[in-house]
Amino acid sequence: METKPIVTCHGDQSLFSGLHAATLHGLPKEACEWRRSYGRAPRTIHLEASFVPYDADILPDETTKTLVSRPYFHIYWTDCDLESYKQTVREDIAEWHSALKEANIPDWLIVVVINDESKIKSKLLPRSSVIDKVRNDFCSKQADRCIVLSEPMKTDQKTAESWYSFFQRLRQLLLQAFNHHLDKYEDKMRSLREKRNEPGWNYFDYFIFQEELAFMFEMLGLFEDALIQYDELDALFTQFVENHASGDVAEWLTSTIQSCKSWAGLSLYKPIDWLKRDMIKLNKVSLLEFRNYLFSRHSALLFLMNKSWIVAQRAMDFLYNTAQEIHSLEIDIPQGALSCWMFMSCLEVLRACETLPQTTQLDRYSLYTATLRDYARTKLKDLGYLCGLMPGSKPTSEQLSHVVDLSAGMGLDTGEETEAGQVHPRDRLREALSSESSFKKHYLEMCELTMGTYKHISRFRSARILGRDMADFYMKIGEPQKAEGFLLDAIKMYQQENWGNLADGTMLDLAQCLLSMNEVDKYFKTACHIACSCCLKLNDRKEYFKEVLRLASENEGNMYQMRASTVFTLEEANINNSSVILHDDFIVDLTVKSNFPEQVVCNQIEISIIKAGDLGTSPFKRRTHVRNPSLTFKNHEHIPNFRPITKQLPTHIDAHSTYERRNGKVVSCAIGCANAHDLLKRCDSGPVESEIVLKGDYSLCMSVANVTLNPGCNDIQLRVKTEDKGVYRLSQICYKIKQSEFLKSLANCDLHFEVVCNEPYVELKPSKQDNFLAGIQQDAILALHTGSYNIPDGSVITIEFNGNVTILTESGDNSIRIGGIASRQTVEYKLSLYQETKQQVKQTTDVKMSCKVDCWDKIMTCNLSFHHPFQVTHKLHTAKEKKYLQIVVCGNVESEFYLVRPELSCLNCLDLELIPYNKLTQQWRVSFDQSATFLWMIKPNISDLPNLDMCFNFKYTSTLDVSGEQRLFSYICQLEHFQTQYQLSYTVTSDDKTCTTSTPATLTIHVQKAITCSRTDHRLVYQVSVDGTTWALAGKSTGVFNVSEREYETKIDVLPLQSGLLHMPFVNIHQYIDSTDNQTEVWVRKPSDSDTSDVNKPVKDVTRFAPFNTGEVYNNSQCQQVHIYPSLGSLDSELIVIPL
């Protein structure tokens, strides 16, 4: 609507003419907030106005029913001086003001324009006094009704501020004027609506009255508020229609429900159909015409709000409700006229929506337009049946006459309703009904557009249901090759949605389609599916079962092949024995369900067998056998109506190339795809089954012939004789019926068996205990397992060991003569073993036994472990210059061994005596829980002994030794640098003869050279170590000294910190290493206690020393204690426990 609120202008017309353009463009520049009464939400609007000259004849009065054409505001313009004001202007304003007051119009404004303010300031009586006069004369109580506009033709800041104030005042007063008029109008409208149940009330009069309010809101740009007015009118009319249909008759509705003679479709070319509005005023409009006008106004407002998708959404409700109202009011309308009106209205809504940009809400818009297209297609199809235009029928004379009548009621072509290059829906419908070929063209075009829109918005279910109708149409026009694809898509959808009745019902149409195309192979498969369907009638199933048998008999030279899952279902497969001996029969029991309606004879049932290697390295993946349903398509994922089943492929391939160069030459190149995951990604996780069925290799198979299968479950047993060892898997099952084969893969069933050929092996175990023991002769049992092989009579077994093991058999050597032994037998033989025990670090020794049968070309091996019964250790003890050697014999096994005649000898020196401290004639018992200890004193005959190689021998017996002999065990050890070189002693004394706490004491260190000392360098280092809580050192903790003489003595001051019997500070001596010797590096510890460095690092900037070997230094004072008394006056107390 191009109208604007009317504002009248009076006064100096030439003045306003110069300011008209600025006023017209400046008013809507800024938005203003319009607050309405009754607590309604405020609205933000841009005010516009149409400025017209003032005329007293156009002033509204109380009887005016229009809102759009009435003037809302009145302005008086003047730029006069004081004299002119007094002479003429004052009387003109008074006359203008009186006329407004008589018409009860409070909405006016006086504008005083100042063109040159500088001239006025020089006069004694400034022109501004005109404003004072105007305010005193007309605006004494309404100061806001007069405003000054200073120098409006200039562009300075003062002028801009003056214009801003003027527009702000004008917008405020205009909003007040709108409220003034609308409040009165709405009160009248409310009062009129409350009288709707009174006699003589007319809805159409009320419609025109409230529509003025909608026009007003539309004029102000409040399209949503205007739409609300039409929604209220729509709801009120609908309520009247429902009441009238229920018996509450409305007199004004009588003319509307007369016989319908025009069914012109909806027209959205014009925002307002003034001709229809005039007919509404005269109450001469039909129901269809009124509904067309009302919906056109809805659509015009929604288009202005850029919500065309809501127009498409409301269109379906509009069409359904209008058709329902016509039926409920029992309006007489020719047959097919309502379908014509719906078809044309759908196309008109689609045309109007498509002419507007749909950059936003495209998917939502397409959803409703797809529904509209499908609805229009349905109505065109109904008209085709009504007028005899469907394929296969010819229109009669009555139908042709009816087409003429329908075309006449579609309306006349005025030429104003179409744009260049567009065909009006009325003309399109007339063309479609003109002939059968034209109908076919338009119907298929509508179907393709609808299906394309459905697919675009991913409503694949709706698209495939539409495809089902298209398939019927193509079948009727004799083009079955086009119908096949639509039927297959429909069947696939029905099966995925588990709509078995619909899927199998469509199969009947598919069968006729394939028969028309002479696709015998496909027709055979479809006939099998129909014959096995549980959703179809038994008569249809039996009829197609006969077709299956007929085709299978007539197909000479060729073989039909298809999946067996539709016809025969493998309910259960049992393997009696998964491990079969070579040359035995392998048997499998099957439970097969026949879905045919009658008994059928299978010429042969075969199962192909493939060899898969060893079971442990089988390339097949173990799976649980789960019976698959008898459907051609087994993916049960529901088809989403708003998400595609198959992900749309990208529109481009993002490829990139790479090159690898070496030494300036290209050695490799590659082409990659960055969006390969979009191009190659699987859309679901279900298995994709190929339509092509390939028969496997049946060179190795198990079969049974002439099997009669009844409807339901049947038990079948198949067997095959094994010829070669290995792991085999059942690969595929084939049901042969005459010249047809039904195949099913068994790869997912995990049906496998193994043909075994057991290899022979030997076992050797002790006869009386769990483990073999070294050092004794034991009885053993040799177990021979023949496996799948036979041993002839007179064969010989030869036994060998890779270790120092002696074997004795009954023949006296390492061979055993055996008699004839059958396969899968175990025979045991007795023999004895002996392995010599030696000085070992490990407790066991592993050996390998090899057995060979002279009649076989095989070597059988067996691993054995011998446990050593003894573990011997030695330790050197020192008492001043005397040396003692202790030897301990421990048992490693639980069995008892008896030791006798222990002997110790030196292998490399005779200048010493070995004095035993044990009674050598006794017997010692050694086991896992008991050990034997021996001690010898080493008495040298010379002062300086060399390193000694000692040999310890003893003899032992065991009850497990079958020979009963005493056996010898030897143990060899070495003694190095073991003679005493120095004797160390130290004491703690005090001057008072008693040591007390906190009183200094003296630590006397005494080092004496032994008689057997053989060292030439007697430079030593002493080191004192104390516990910081008991002792404190007053001097150095280390010191270098020389024992070139016989003795050395030094004293160190110490301070006891605790009372009681305390261990003396620990003193140790070490060998001194000369710091100038750079070729020797000794690992030492820094003497400082605060040192935190690694103690194992070599230190070169401190005194270096090396420890003595074990036994070279004898410490006389080790573990000695000194009695420390508490000092007088201290708080320490001493407690001494004296044993009784």
Short mmCIF file of C-alpha atoms in Angstrom, two decimals, residues 551-739:
data_model
loop_
_atom_site.label_atom_id
_atom_site.label_comp_id
_atom_site.label_asym_id
_atom_site.label_seq_id
_atom_site.Cartn_x
_atom_site.Cartn_y
_atom_site.Cartn_z
CA LEU A 551 10.41 -70.83 -16.22
CA ALA A 552 12.81 -73.28 -14.55
CA SER A 553 11.64 -76.03 -16.92
CA GLU A 554 11.70 -73.96 -20.10
CA ASN A 555 15.14 -72.43 -19.62
CA GLU A 556 17.12 -74.93 -21.66
CA GLY A 557 20.85 -74.36 -21.84
CA ASN A 558 20.83 -71.50 -19.33
CA MET A 559 20.71 -71.46 -15.58
CA TYR A 560 18.85 -68.99 -13.41
CA GLN A 561 20.95 -67.92 -10.45
CA MET A 562 19.70 -65.87 -7.53
CA ARG A 563 20.11 -65.49 -3.80
CA ALA A 564 18.56 -68.22 -1.72
CA SER A 565 17.69 -65.97 1.23
CA THR A 566 14.30 -65.16 -0.30
CA VAL A 567 13.30 -68.73 -1.10
CA PHE A 568 15.22 -70.97 1.31
CA THR A 569 16.29 -69.89 4.78
CA LEU A 570 19.09 -71.71 6.56
CA GLU A 571 17.64 -71.85 10.06
CA GLU A 572 20.33 -74.02 11.65
CA ALA A 573 23.58 -75.73 10.72
CA ASN A 574 25.14 -78.28 13.10
CA ILE A 575 28.56 -79.85 12.72
CA ASN A 576 28.67 -83.06 14.74
CA ASN A 577 32.43 -83.18 15.00
CA SER A 578 34.61 -80.24 14.10
CA SER A 579 37.71 -82.44 14.16
CA VAL A 580 37.63 -85.31 11.69
CA ILE A 581 40.22 -88.03 11.30
CA LEU A 582 41.69 -88.39 7.86
CA HIS A 583 39.61 -90.66 5.55
CA ASP A 584 36.57 -90.48 7.83
CA ASP A 585 33.23 -88.94 6.82
CA PHE A 586 32.43 -85.35 7.68
CA ILE A 587 28.70 -84.82 8.39
CA VAL A 588 26.68 -81.61 8.69
CA ASP A 589 22.99 -81.41 9.64
CA LEU A 590 20.96 -78.56 8.15
CA THR A 591 17.53 -77.18 9.00
CA VAL A 592 16.23 -75.44 5.88
CA LYS A 593 12.99 -73.48 5.79
CA SER A 594 11.19 -73.46 2.44
CA ASN A 595 9.13 -70.32 1.81
CA PHE A 596 7.37 -71.74 -1.27
CA PRO A 597 3.61 -72.24 -0.82
CA GLU A 598 3.78 -75.82 -2.07
CA GLN A 599 6.09 -78.81 -2.00
CA VAL A 600 9.16 -78.59 -4.23
CA VAL A 601 11.77 -81.16 -5.23
CA CYS A 602 15.41 -80.02 -5.24
CA ASN A 603 17.39 -81.95 -7.78
CA GLN A 604 20.48 -81.42 -5.69
CA ILE A 605 21.66 -79.54 -2.61
CA GLU A 606 25.39 -78.84 -2.52
CA ILE A 607 27.76 -77.09 -0.14
CA SER A 608 31.10 -75.96 -1.50
CA ILE A 609 34.16 -76.54 0.68
CA ILE A 610 37.35 -74.52 0.58
CA LYS A 611 40.66 -75.30 2.28
CA ALA A 612 41.78 -72.63 4.67
CA GLY A 613 45.08 -73.92 6.05
CA ASP A 614 45.74 -74.52 9.72
CA LEU A 615 43.03 -73.47 12.14
CA GLY A 616 45.42 -71.29 14.09
CA THR A 617 46.40 -69.34 11.00
CA SER A 618 43.02 -69.38 9.31
CA PRO A 619 42.46 -66.18 7.30
CA PHE A 620 38.76 -66.28 8.15
CA LYS A 621 37.37 -64.27 11.01
CA ARG A 622 35.27 -66.12 13.55
CA ARG A 623 31.71 -64.89 13.69
CA THR A 624 28.59 -66.07 15.43
CA HIS A 625 26.06 -67.66 13.12
CA VAL A 626 23.04 -65.35 13.13
CA ARG A 627 20.18 -66.16 10.78
CA ASN A 628 19.54 -63.34 8.36
CA PRO A 629 15.92 -62.40 7.58
CA SER A 630 14.50 -63.47 4.26
CA LEU A 631 14.53 -60.09 2.61
CA THR A 632 16.23 -58.94 -0.50
CA PHE A 633 17.51 -55.86 1.34
CA LYS A 634 18.66 -56.36 4.91
CA ASN A 635 19.54 -52.84 5.92
CA HIS A 636 16.84 -51.87 8.44
CA GLU A 637 17.93 -48.27 8.84
CA HIS A 638 14.83 -46.09 8.54
CA ILE A 639 14.88 -43.56 5.76
CA PRO A 640 15.00 -40.06 7.25
CA ASN A 641 12.69 -37.55 5.65
CA PHE A 642 15.03 -34.67 6.41
CA ARG A 643 18.40 -36.40 5.98
CA PRO A 644 19.61 -38.13 2.83
CA ILE A 645 20.22 -41.87 2.89
CA THR A 646 23.33 -41.38 0.81
CA LYS A 647 25.55 -38.44 1.64
CA GLN A 648 25.66 -35.93 -1.16
CA LEU A 649 28.98 -35.96 -2.96
CA PRO A 650 30.98 -32.74 -2.96
CA THR A 651 30.80 -30.62 -6.08
CA HIS A 652 34.57 -30.56 -6.56
CA ILE A 653 37.63 -32.71 -5.93
CA ASP A 654 40.37 -30.97 -3.97
CA ALA A 655 43.46 -32.61 -5.49
CA HIS A 656 47.11 -31.81 -4.83
CA SER A 657 50.36 -33.21 -6.21
CA THR A 658 53.66 -33.92 -4.45
CA TYR A 659 57.13 -34.61 -5.80
CA GLU A 660 60.24 -36.03 -4.12
CA ARG A 661 63.60 -35.02 -5.54
CA ARG A 662 67.07 -36.37 -4.81
CA ASN A 663 70.17 -34.88 -6.29
CA GLY A 664 68.04 -32.75 -8.54
CA LYS A 665 66.10 -35.71 -9.96
CA VAL A 666 62.48 -36.66 -9.41
CA VAL A 667 62.41 -40.05 -7.68
CA SER A 668 58.68 -40.21 -6.85
CA CYS A 669 55.46 -38.33 -7.43
CA ALA A 670 51.94 -38.65 -6.07
CA ILE A 671 48.47 -37.19 -6.42
CA GLY A 672 46.39 -36.82 -3.24
CA CYS A 673 42.81 -35.83 -2.53
CA ALA A 674 42.18 -33.61 0.49
CA ASN A 675 38.46 -34.43 0.68
CA ALA A 676 38.76 -38.15 0.00
CA HIS A 677 36.83 -38.89 3.20
CA ASP A 678 33.82 -37.12 1.66
CA LEU A 679 34.16 -38.84 -1.69
CA LEU A 680 34.83 -42.36 -0.47
CA LYS A 681 33.14 -42.43 2.93
CA ARG A 682 30.57 -45.16 3.50
CA CYS A 683 27.20 -43.85 4.57
CA ASP A 684 26.25 -46.72 6.85
CA SER A 685 27.82 -49.71 8.53
CA GLY A 686 25.58 -52.33 6.98
CA PRO A 687 26.88 -54.78 4.41
CA VAL A 688 26.36 -53.83 0.80
CA GLU A 689 25.18 -56.82 -1.16
CA SER A 690 25.80 -56.93 -4.84
CA GLU A 691 22.94 -57.80 -7.14
CA ILE A 692 25.26 -60.13 -9.04
CA VAL A 693 25.34 -63.63 -7.54
CA LEU A 694 28.52 -65.57 -8.27
CA LYS A 695 28.61 -69.30 -7.86
CA GLY A 696 31.61 -70.55 -5.95
CA ASP A 697 34.01 -73.41 -6.68
CA TYR A 698 32.21 -76.72 -6.19
CA SER A 699 35.12 -78.98 -7.17
CA LEU A 700 35.25 -79.97 -3.50
CA CYS A 701 31.75 -80.17 -2.09
CA MET A 702 29.27 -82.24 -0.12
CA SER A 703 25.89 -82.92 -1.68
CA VAL A 704 22.59 -84.78 -1.48
CA ALA A 705 20.25 -85.46 -4.44
CA ASN A 706 16.47 -85.45 -4.94
CA VAL A 707 15.43 -83.78 -1.73
CA THR A 708 11.76 -82.98 -1.22
CA LEU A 709 11.25 -79.72 0.65
CA ASN A 710 7.89 -79.04 2.20
CA PRO A 711 6.69 -75.57 3.17
CA GLY A 712 8.32 -74.79 6.52
CA CYS A 713 11.37 -76.40 8.15
CA ASN A 714 13.08 -79.46 6.72
CA ASP A 715 15.99 -81.49 8.14
CA ILE A 716 18.75 -82.43 5.72
CA GLN A 717 22.03 -84.30 6.29
CA LEU A 718 25.06 -83.97 3.99
CA ARG A 719 28.33 -85.90 4.20
CA VAL A 720 31.69 -86.09 2.44
CA LYS A 721 34.74 -88.36 2.84
CA THR A 722 37.93 -86.54 3.84
CA GLU A 723 40.91 -87.02 1.53
CA ASP A 724 43.53 -84.63 2.83
CA LYS A 725 44.38 -83.08 6.16
CA GLY A 726 43.89 -79.39 6.87
CA VAL A 727 41.27 -76.86 7.91
CA TYR A 728 38.20 -76.55 5.70
CA ARG A 729 35.36 -74.06 5.66
CA LEU A 730 31.85 -74.36 4.28
CA SER A 731 31.71 -71.57 1.73
CA GLN A 732 28.40 -71.61 -0.14
CA ILE A 733 25.20 -73.63 -0.36
CA CYS A 734 23.38 -74.23 -3.65
CA TYR A 735 19.80 -75.45 -4.08
CA LYS A 736 19.18 -76.74 -7.60
CA ILE A 737 15.61 -76.89 -8.95
CA LYS A 738 15.61 -77.89 -12.57
CA GLN A 739 17.39 -75.08 -14.45
#
